[in-house]
């Protein structure tokens, strides 16, 4: 299948992936993914210590939408995470993927890592994108 | 080693599918084409010899694609191989090679079309089937070893 042209949603999802991957020790806060794993999935945005800044970032909203999606459709969540390399370590840990390196993987390789056909991978990915778009008020 | 045979469609379509498989596999699938329109047993024998050679070559390919499966005899060579898969290209399907249950129908239309798979989709089906087969063999071997252990203790 010919690759779609990159859309605004693609840019937002790539920003989400970069936000999740913020390294530790940098000027930026510790990565959200690291904090979420430490909190065992119970991370509340903006509800912490008094005076703490409220996180109303688009990337945070995407992460919440993806996690909500994963409750009902874990394969869609995983397909989205692998496609954009956003929190891919979670997928690796959850599924016990061996030898997974996100660099330069094709959709065929991603699908095989998840144990599904390319068609299923693409369908779940499309569902995930549509879900995120609906939640952030954009177009898939 | 996976073996894929392409039947039906046109010569150009089969070559396009073979190229897609080769590219998608990172060139781990070798492509083997008998060109020409003379149909006869010689084609099936050449195919069988090529399979034999691929199994014993210095550098075994991950897979082998036979681009032009034009006769039922050639199709049988593919079907007899333990990891052989016959794909039937549409536009039009072959009038000579039967389409059997479990064999994939393939189109060049990106994204496929209902039950017709595009080459990448079809390749993923074949690779997945290979992985499942490997897992089943490993499981059977493990069960057999456990059984022997259990019998030994008894």
Short mmCIF file of C-alpha atoms in Angstrom, two decimals:
data_model
loop_
_atom_site.label_atom_id
_atom_site.label_comp_id
_atom_site.label_asym_id
_atom_site.label_seq_id
_atom_site.Cartn_x
_atom_site.Cartn_y
_atom_site.Cartn_z
CA UNK A 1 0.00 0.00 0.00
CA UNK A 2 1.37 3.45 -0.86
CA UNK A 3 2.13 5.49 2.21
CA UNK A 4 -0.46 8.19 3.09
CA UNK A 5 0.76 11.74 3.03
CA UNK A 6 1.75 12.93 6.51
CA UNK A 7 -1.16 14.80 8.03
CA UNK A 8 -1.57 17.17 10.95
CA UNK A 9 -2.48 14.17 13.10
CA UNK A 10 0.80 12.50 12.15
CA UNK A 11 2.68 15.58 13.36
CA UNK A 12 0.73 15.56 16.62
CA UNK A 13 1.40 11.86 17.14
CA UNK A 14 5.08 12.37 16.46
CA UNK A 15 5.12 15.19 19.02
CA UNK A 16 3.46 12.79 21.46
CA UNK A 17 6.19 10.21 20.83
CA UNK A 18 8.93 12.81 21.41
CA UNK A 19 7.21 13.97 24.59
CA UNK A 20 7.09 10.42 25.94
CA UNK A 21 10.75 9.92 25.13
CA UNK A 22 12.11 12.99 26.93
CA UNK A 23 15.36 11.77 28.49
CA UNK A 24 16.00 11.76 32.22
CA UNK A 25 18.38 14.34 33.60
CA UNK A 26 17.59 16.85 30.91
CA UNK A 27 16.18 20.29 31.63
CA UNK A 28 12.80 18.84 30.82
CA UNK A 29 10.94 16.93 33.53
CA UNK A 30 11.47 13.21 33.85
CA UNK A 31 9.73 11.47 30.98
CA UNK A 32 6.04 10.94 31.41
CA UNK A 33 6.40 7.32 30.49
CA UNK A 34 8.98 6.77 33.23
CA UNK A 35 6.74 8.50 35.78
CA UNK A 36 3.72 6.55 34.61
CA UNK A 37 5.55 3.23 34.92
CA UNK A 38 6.74 4.17 38.40
CA UNK A 39 3.17 5.06 39.37
CA UNK A 40 2.01 1.71 37.94
CA UNK A 41 -0.40 3.39 35.59
CA UNK A 42 -2.04 5.72 38.11
CA UNK A 43 -0.65 9.03 37.05
CA UNK A 44 -2.93 12.01 37.47
CA UNK A 45 -2.24 15.05 35.42
CA UNK A 46 -2.34 18.35 37.24
CA UNK A 47 -3.84 16.98 40.43
CA UNK A 48 -0.65 16.73 42.46
CA UNK A 49 0.97 19.02 45.00
CA UNK A 50 -0.55 22.46 45.57
CA UNK A 51 0.93 24.95 43.19
CA UNK A 52 2.02 22.23 40.78
CA UNK A 53 1.52 23.25 37.18
CA UNK A 54 -1.55 21.80 35.47
CA UNK A 55 -0.64 19.72 32.49
CA UNK A 56 -2.98 20.53 29.68
CA UNK A 57 -0.66 19.50 26.92
CA UNK A 58 -1.95 18.05 23.71
CA UNK A 59 0.55 15.21 24.13
CA UNK A 60 -0.84 14.41 27.57
CA UNK A 61 -4.35 14.31 26.15
CA UNK A 62 -3.19 11.96 23.41
CA UNK A 63 -1.59 9.68 25.99
CA UNK A 64 -4.80 9.58 28.02
CA UNK A 65 -6.82 8.82 24.89
CA UNK A 66 -4.45 6.02 23.90
CA UNK A 67 -4.55 4.46 27.35
CA UNK A 68 -8.35 4.61 27.36
CA UNK A 69 -8.38 2.96 23.94
CA UNK A 70 -6.06 0.23 25.20
CA UNK A 71 -8.59 -0.85 27.83
CA UNK A 72 -11.01 -2.02 25.15
CA UNK A 73 -8.65 -2.56 22.24
CA UNK A 74 -5.10 -3.37 23.38
CA UNK A 75 -3.95 -4.33 19.90
CA UNK A 76 -4.95 -0.91 18.55
CA UNK A 77 -2.99 0.78 21.34
CA UNK A 78 0.06 -1.38 20.67
CA UNK A 79 -0.11 -0.84 16.92
CA UNK A 80 -0.19 2.91 17.43
CA UNK A 81 2.67 2.86 19.93
CA UNK A 82 4.87 0.79 17.64
CA UNK A 83 3.98 2.73 14.50
CA UNK A 84 5.05 6.01 16.10
CA UNK A 85 7.63 4.50 18.48
CA UNK A 86 5.69 6.15 21.31
CA UNK A 87 6.16 4.20 24.50
CA UNK A 88 7.25 1.17 22.49
CA UNK A 89 9.07 -0.23 25.52
CA UNK A 90 5.68 -0.73 27.18
CA UNK A 91 4.59 -2.91 24.28
CA UNK A 92 7.84 -4.86 24.36
CA UNK A 93 7.45 -5.49 28.10
CA UNK A 94 3.76 -6.34 27.85
CA UNK A 95 4.13 -8.76 24.97
CA UNK A 96 7.58 -10.11 25.73
CA UNK A 97 8.92 -9.10 22.33
CA UNK A 98 12.43 -10.35 21.72
CA UNK A 99 15.04 -8.49 19.76
CA UNK A 100 12.75 -5.55 19.05
CA UNK A 101 14.49 -2.47 17.66
CA UNK A 102 12.09 0.28 16.57
CA UNK A 103 14.51 1.84 14.09
CA UNK A 104 13.52 1.51 10.45
CA UNK A 105 10.86 -1.18 10.88
CA UNK A 106 8.29 -1.62 8.16
CA UNK A 107 4.60 -2.24 8.82
CA UNK A 108 5.18 -5.85 7.81
CA UNK A 109 7.81 -6.24 10.53
CA UNK A 110 5.67 -4.44 13.11
CA UNK A 111 2.73 -6.70 12.29
CA UNK A 112 4.86 -9.83 12.63
CA UNK A 113 6.20 -8.66 16.00
CA UNK A 114 2.59 -8.30 17.16
CA UNK A 115 1.69 -11.69 15.67
CA UNK A 116 -0.95 -10.35 13.31
CA UNK A 117 -1.31 -9.90 9.57
CA UNK A 118 -0.52 -6.59 7.89
CA UNK A 119 -4.20 -6.07 7.16
CA UNK A 120 -5.13 -6.46 10.82
CA UNK A 121 -2.27 -4.19 11.85
CA UNK A 122 -3.40 -1.49 9.44
CA UNK A 123 -7.04 -1.78 10.54
CA UNK A 124 -6.17 -1.47 14.23
CA UNK A 125 -3.80 1.38 13.49
CA UNK A 126 -6.56 3.21 11.61
CA UNK A 127 -8.93 2.64 14.54
CA UNK A 128 -6.36 4.03 16.95
CA UNK A 129 -5.73 7.11 14.83
CA UNK A 130 -9.46 7.75 14.49
CA UNK A 131 -9.90 7.37 18.25
CA UNK A 132 -7.11 9.85 19.00
CA UNK A 133 -8.37 12.29 16.38
CA UNK A 134 -11.85 12.19 17.88
CA UNK A 135 -10.47 12.87 21.35
CA UNK A 136 -8.30 15.80 20.38
CA UNK A 137 -10.82 17.22 17.96
CA UNK A 138 -8.88 16.65 14.76
CA UNK A 139 -9.18 14.57 11.58
CA UNK A 140 -7.62 11.07 11.28
CA UNK B 1 12.71 -21.86 3.58
CA UNK B 2 9.39 -20.45 2.35
CA UNK B 3 8.41 -21.05 -1.23
CA UNK B 4 5.86 -18.89 -3.04
CA UNK B 5 4.57 -19.60 -6.51
CA UNK B 6 2.68 -16.98 -8.52
CA UNK B 7 -0.07 -18.08 -10.86
CA UNK B 8 -2.61 -16.15 -12.90
CA UNK B 9 -2.67 -12.45 -13.77
CA UNK B 10 -0.26 -11.31 -16.47
CA UNK B 11 3.50 -11.71 -16.78
CA UNK B 12 4.00 -8.06 -15.81
CA UNK B 13 1.75 -8.37 -12.75
CA UNK B 14 3.52 -11.49 -11.53
CA UNK B 15 6.89 -9.77 -11.95
CA UNK B 16 5.59 -6.75 -10.01
CA UNK B 17 4.42 -8.99 -7.17
CA UNK B 18 7.75 -10.84 -7.11
CA UNK B 19 9.56 -7.49 -6.87
CA UNK B 20 7.35 -6.38 -3.97
CA UNK B 21 8.07 -9.61 -2.11
CA UNK B 22 11.79 -9.23 -2.72
CA UNK B 23 11.78 -5.60 -1.51
CA UNK B 24 9.53 -6.22 1.50
CA UNK B 25 11.73 -9.08 2.64
CA UNK B 26 14.88 -6.99 2.43
CA UNK B 27 15.95 -9.10 -0.55
CA UNK B 28 15.89 -12.24 1.55
CA UNK B 29 13.57 -13.86 -0.95
CA UNK B 30 15.29 -14.98 -4.13
CA UNK B 31 13.23 -14.69 -7.31
CA UNK B 32 13.32 -17.42 -9.92
CA UNK B 33 11.54 -17.04 -13.23
CA UNK B 34 11.28 -19.43 -16.15
CA UNK B 35 10.47 -17.16 -19.02
CA UNK B 36 9.05 -18.22 -22.35
CA UNK B 37 5.71 -19.63 -23.38
CA UNK B 38 6.58 -23.27 -24.09
CA UNK B 39 4.65 -25.27 -21.57
CA UNK B 40 5.71 -28.77 -20.72
CA UNK B 41 7.06 -31.07 -18.02
CA UNK B 42 10.47 -29.49 -18.40
CA UNK B 43 9.28 -26.43 -16.48
CA UNK B 44 8.18 -28.45 -13.47
CA UNK B 45 11.47 -30.41 -13.49
CA UNK B 46 13.49 -27.17 -13.66
CA UNK B 47 11.48 -25.82 -10.74
CA UNK B 48 12.08 -28.95 -8.67
CA UNK B 49 15.83 -28.74 -9.43
CA UNK B 50 15.88 -25.07 -8.43
CA UNK B 51 14.21 -25.96 -5.12
CA UNK B 52 16.73 -28.68 -4.53
CA UNK B 53 19.58 -26.28 -5.26
CA UNK B 54 18.17 -23.59 -2.99
CA UNK B 55 18.01 -26.07 -0.10
CA UNK B 56 21.64 -27.03 -0.47
CA UNK B 57 23.16 -23.75 -1.61
CA UNK B 58 26.08 -22.11 0.20
CA UNK B 59 23.89 -19.28 1.35
CA UNK B 60 20.31 -20.38 1.88
CA UNK B 61 17.76 -17.68 1.07
CA UNK B 62 14.95 -17.12 3.53
CA UNK B 63 12.53 -17.77 0.71
CA UNK B 64 12.14 -18.44 -2.95
CA UNK B 65 9.57 -16.94 -5.32
CA UNK B 66 8.70 -18.72 -8.55
CA UNK B 67 7.36 -15.90 -10.66
CA UNK B 68 5.61 -17.78 -13.46
CA UNK B 69 3.68 -20.86 -12.41
CA UNK B 70 1.90 -21.65 -15.66
CA UNK B 71 1.00 -25.33 -15.42
CA UNK B 72 -0.67 -27.62 -12.90
CA UNK B 73 2.55 -29.70 -12.79
CA UNK B 74 4.51 -26.67 -11.59
CA UNK B 75 1.77 -25.86 -9.08
CA UNK B 76 2.11 -29.38 -7.68
CA UNK B 77 5.85 -28.86 -7.14
CA UNK B 78 4.99 -25.86 -4.95
CA UNK B 79 2.18 -27.67 -3.11
CA UNK B 80 4.35 -30.70 -2.35
CA UNK B 81 6.96 -28.51 -0.65
CA UNK B 82 6.39 -28.44 3.13
CA UNK B 83 6.51 -24.62 3.13
CA UNK B 84 5.07 -24.04 -0.32
CA UNK B 85 2.37 -21.43 -0.96
CA UNK B 86 0.59 -20.86 -4.24
CA UNK B 87 -0.78 -17.37 -4.83
CA UNK B 88 -3.35 -16.68 -7.50
CA UNK B 89 -3.19 -13.26 -9.05
CA UNK B 90 -6.38 -11.72 -10.32
CA UNK B 91 -6.85 -9.97 -13.63
CA UNK B 92 -7.46 -12.76 -14.73
CA UNK B 93 -6.89 -15.88 -12.61
CA UNK B 94 -5.29 -18.81 -14.44
CA UNK B 95 -7.53 -21.05 -16.50
CA UNK B 96 -5.02 -23.90 -16.10
CA UNK B 97 -3.91 -23.90 -12.46
CA UNK B 98 -6.63 -24.81 -9.96
CA UNK B 99 -7.35 -22.59 -7.00
CA UNK B 100 -7.47 -24.78 -3.92
CA UNK B 101 -8.77 -24.14 -0.44
CA UNK B 102 -6.36 -22.08 1.66
CA UNK B 103 -4.52 -20.62 -1.33
CA UNK B 104 -4.38 -16.83 -1.38
CA UNK B 105 -5.91 -14.53 -3.96
CA UNK B 106 -3.66 -11.57 -4.58
CA UNK B 107 -4.18 -8.20 -6.24
CA UNK B 108 -1.79 -5.36 -6.93
CA UNK B 109 -4.39 -2.88 -5.65
CA UNK B 110 -2.76 -1.17 -2.66
CA UNK B 111 -4.50 -2.22 0.54
CA UNK B 112 -6.12 -5.18 -1.19
CA UNK B 113 -9.82 -5.44 -1.98
CA UNK B 114 -12.02 -7.42 0.40
CA UNK B 115 -10.84 -11.04 0.17
CA UNK B 116 -8.08 -10.09 -2.26
CA UNK B 117 -4.82 -9.33 -0.50
CA UNK B 118 -2.11 -7.00 -1.69
CA UNK B 119 1.40 -8.55 -1.90
CA UNK B 120 2.47 -7.24 1.52
CA UNK B 121 -0.68 -8.55 3.18
CA UNK B 122 -0.26 -11.93 1.52
CA UNK B 123 3.41 -12.10 2.53
CA UNK B 124 2.50 -11.38 6.15
CA UNK B 125 -0.08 -14.22 6.07
CA UNK B 126 2.56 -16.61 4.80
CA UNK B 127 5.23 -15.50 7.29
CA UNK B 128 2.74 -15.68 10.17
CA UNK B 129 1.71 -19.19 9.14
CA UNK B 130 5.40 -20.14 9.20
CA UNK B 131 5.85 -18.72 12.70
CA UNK B 132 2.78 -20.57 13.96
CA UNK B 133 4.06 -23.79 12.43
CA UNK B 134 7.44 -23.33 14.16
CA UNK B 135 5.72 -22.72 17.50
CA UNK B 136 3.58 -25.85 17.10
CA UNK B 137 6.66 -27.97 16.33
CA UNK B 138 8.51 -26.53 19.33
CA UNK B 139 5.51 -27.21 21.54
CA UNK B 140 5.19 -30.78 20.27
CA UNK B 141 8.90 -31.37 20.89
CA UNK B 142 8.64 -29.96 24.42
CA UNK B 143 5.60 -32.11 25.21
CA UNK B 144 7.40 -35.16 23.91
CA UNK B 145 10.45 -34.45 26.11
CA UNK B 146 8.23 -33.86 29.14
CA UNK B 147 6.46 -37.12 28.43
CA UNK B 148 9.79 -38.99 28.26
CA UNK B 149 10.87 -37.41 31.55
CA UNK B 150 7.62 -38.41 33.15
CA UNK B 151 7.91 -41.97 31.82
CA UNK B 152 11.54 -42.14 33.07
CA UNK B 153 10.57 -41.15 36.58
CA UNK B 154 7.79 -43.69 36.64
#
